[in-house]
C-alpha atoms as an extended CHARMM CRD file, in Angstrom:
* protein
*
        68  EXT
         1         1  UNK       CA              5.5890000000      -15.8100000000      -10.9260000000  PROA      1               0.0000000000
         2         2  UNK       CA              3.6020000000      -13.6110000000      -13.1780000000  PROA      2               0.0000000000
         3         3  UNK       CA              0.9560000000      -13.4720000000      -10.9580000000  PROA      3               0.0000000000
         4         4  UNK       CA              3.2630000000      -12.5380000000       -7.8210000000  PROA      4               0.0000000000
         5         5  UNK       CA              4.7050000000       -9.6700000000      -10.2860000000  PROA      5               0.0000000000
         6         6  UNK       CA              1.3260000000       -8.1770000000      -10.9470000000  PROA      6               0.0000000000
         7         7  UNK       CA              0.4350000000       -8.0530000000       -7.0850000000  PROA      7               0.0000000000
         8         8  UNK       CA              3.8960000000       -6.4060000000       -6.3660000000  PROA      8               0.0000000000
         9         9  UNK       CA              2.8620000000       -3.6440000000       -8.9270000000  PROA      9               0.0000000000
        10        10  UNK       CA             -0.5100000000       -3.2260000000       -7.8140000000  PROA      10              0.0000000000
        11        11  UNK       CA              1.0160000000       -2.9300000000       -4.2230000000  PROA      11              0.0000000000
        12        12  UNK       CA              3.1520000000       -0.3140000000       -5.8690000000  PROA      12              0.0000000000
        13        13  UNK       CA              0.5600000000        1.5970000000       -7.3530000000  PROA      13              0.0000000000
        14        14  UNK       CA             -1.0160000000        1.5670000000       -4.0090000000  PROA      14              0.0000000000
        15        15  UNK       CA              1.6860000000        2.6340000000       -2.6320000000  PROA      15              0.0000000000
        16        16  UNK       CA              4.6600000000        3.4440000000       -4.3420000000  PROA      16              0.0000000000
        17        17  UNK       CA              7.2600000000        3.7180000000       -1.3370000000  PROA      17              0.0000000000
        18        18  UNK       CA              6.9000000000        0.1960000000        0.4930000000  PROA      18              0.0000000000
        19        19  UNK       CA             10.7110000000       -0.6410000000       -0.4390000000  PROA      19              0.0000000000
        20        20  UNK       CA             10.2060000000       -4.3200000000        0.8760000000  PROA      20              0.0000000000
        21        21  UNK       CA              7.7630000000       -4.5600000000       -1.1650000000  PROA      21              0.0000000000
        22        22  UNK       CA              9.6060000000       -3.2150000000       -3.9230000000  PROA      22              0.0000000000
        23        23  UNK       CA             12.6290000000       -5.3400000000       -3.0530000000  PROA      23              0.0000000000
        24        24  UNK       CA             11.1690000000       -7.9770000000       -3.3130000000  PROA      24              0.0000000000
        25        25  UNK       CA              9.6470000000       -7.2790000000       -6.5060000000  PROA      25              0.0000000000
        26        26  UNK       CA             13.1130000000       -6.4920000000       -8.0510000000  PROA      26              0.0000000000
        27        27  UNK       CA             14.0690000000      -10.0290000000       -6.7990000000  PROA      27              0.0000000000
        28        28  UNK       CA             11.5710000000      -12.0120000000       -8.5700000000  PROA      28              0.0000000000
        29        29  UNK       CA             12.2040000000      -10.0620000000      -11.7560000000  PROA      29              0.0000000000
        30        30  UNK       CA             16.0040000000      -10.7800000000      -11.1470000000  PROA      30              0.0000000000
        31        31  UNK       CA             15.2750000000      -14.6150000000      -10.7090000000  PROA      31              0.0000000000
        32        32  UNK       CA             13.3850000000      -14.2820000000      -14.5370000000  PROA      32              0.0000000000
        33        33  UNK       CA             16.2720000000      -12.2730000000      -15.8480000000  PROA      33              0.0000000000
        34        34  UNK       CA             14.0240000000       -8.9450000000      -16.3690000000  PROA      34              0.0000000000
        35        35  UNK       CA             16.4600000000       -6.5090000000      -15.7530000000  PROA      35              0.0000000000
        36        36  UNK       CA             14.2970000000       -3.4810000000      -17.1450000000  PROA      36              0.0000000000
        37        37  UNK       CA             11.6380000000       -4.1590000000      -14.6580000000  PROA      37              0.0000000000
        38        38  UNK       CA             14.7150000000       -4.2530000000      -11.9150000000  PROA      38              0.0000000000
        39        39  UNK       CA             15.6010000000       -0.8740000000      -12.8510000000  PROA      39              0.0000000000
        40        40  UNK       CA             11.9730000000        0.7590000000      -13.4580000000  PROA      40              0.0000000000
        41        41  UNK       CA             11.3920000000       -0.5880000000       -9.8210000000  PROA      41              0.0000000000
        42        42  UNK       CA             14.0040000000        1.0690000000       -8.2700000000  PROA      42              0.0000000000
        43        43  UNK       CA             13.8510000000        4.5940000000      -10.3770000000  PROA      43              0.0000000000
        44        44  UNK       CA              9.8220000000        4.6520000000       -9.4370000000  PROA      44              0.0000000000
        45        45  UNK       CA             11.0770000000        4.0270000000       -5.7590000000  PROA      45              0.0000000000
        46        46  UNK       CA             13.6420000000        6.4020000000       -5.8010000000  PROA      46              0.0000000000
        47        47  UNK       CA             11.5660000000        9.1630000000       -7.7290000000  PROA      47              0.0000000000
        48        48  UNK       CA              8.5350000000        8.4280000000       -4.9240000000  PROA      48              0.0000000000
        49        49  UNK       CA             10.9740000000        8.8460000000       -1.8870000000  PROA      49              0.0000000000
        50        50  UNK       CA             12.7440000000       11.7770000000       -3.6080000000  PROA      50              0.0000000000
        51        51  UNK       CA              8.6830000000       13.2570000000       -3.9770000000  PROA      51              0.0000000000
        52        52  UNK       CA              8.7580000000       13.0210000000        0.1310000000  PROA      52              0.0000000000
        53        53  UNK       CA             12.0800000000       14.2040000000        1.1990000000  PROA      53              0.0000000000
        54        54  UNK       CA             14.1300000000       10.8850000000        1.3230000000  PROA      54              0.0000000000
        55        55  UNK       CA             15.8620000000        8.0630000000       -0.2320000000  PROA      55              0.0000000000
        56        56  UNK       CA             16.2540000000        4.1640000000       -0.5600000000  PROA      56              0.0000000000
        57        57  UNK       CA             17.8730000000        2.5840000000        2.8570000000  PROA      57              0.0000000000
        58        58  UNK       CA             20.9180000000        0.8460000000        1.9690000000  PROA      58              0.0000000000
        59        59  UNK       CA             19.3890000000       -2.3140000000        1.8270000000  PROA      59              0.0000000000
        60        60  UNK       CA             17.4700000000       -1.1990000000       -0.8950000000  PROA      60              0.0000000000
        61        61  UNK       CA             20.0100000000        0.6580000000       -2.5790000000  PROA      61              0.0000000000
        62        62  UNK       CA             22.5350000000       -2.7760000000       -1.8450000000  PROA      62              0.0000000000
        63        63  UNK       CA             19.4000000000       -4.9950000000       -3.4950000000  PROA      63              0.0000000000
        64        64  UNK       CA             19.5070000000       -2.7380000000       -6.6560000000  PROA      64              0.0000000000
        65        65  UNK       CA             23.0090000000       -3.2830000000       -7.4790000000  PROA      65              0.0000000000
        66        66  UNK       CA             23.7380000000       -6.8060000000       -6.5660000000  PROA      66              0.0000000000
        67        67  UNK       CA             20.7520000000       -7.1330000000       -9.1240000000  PROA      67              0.0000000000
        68        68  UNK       CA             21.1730000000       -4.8180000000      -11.5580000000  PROA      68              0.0000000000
């Protein structure tokens, strides 16, 4: 799991709008009970969409608060 959190980020870092990637990231931190992580996700996503113009789908934005 650790490892699989890492590569999310890097993916991130990469590229910092892939919101399956990001999902899916917020996921895995919800199954370890890592709720700041859940919430940097999304506010990095957010911020990097908001850079470009746009915002979460609502999938994204659904993912975020079931988990949060």
């Amino acid at each position: 799991p650790r490892l699989a959190i890492d590569v999310y980020q890097q993916i991130l870092q990469l590229d910092s709008c892939r919101e399956e990637t990001a999902m899916q990231l917020m996921k895995l931190a919800a199954r370890y009970g890592n709720h700041r992580l859940i919430r940097s996700t999304f506010e990095q996503l957010n911020a990097a969409l908001r850079s470009l113009g746009a915002s979460p789908t609502p999938a994204t934005l659904a993912c975020y608060q079931q988990l949060s």
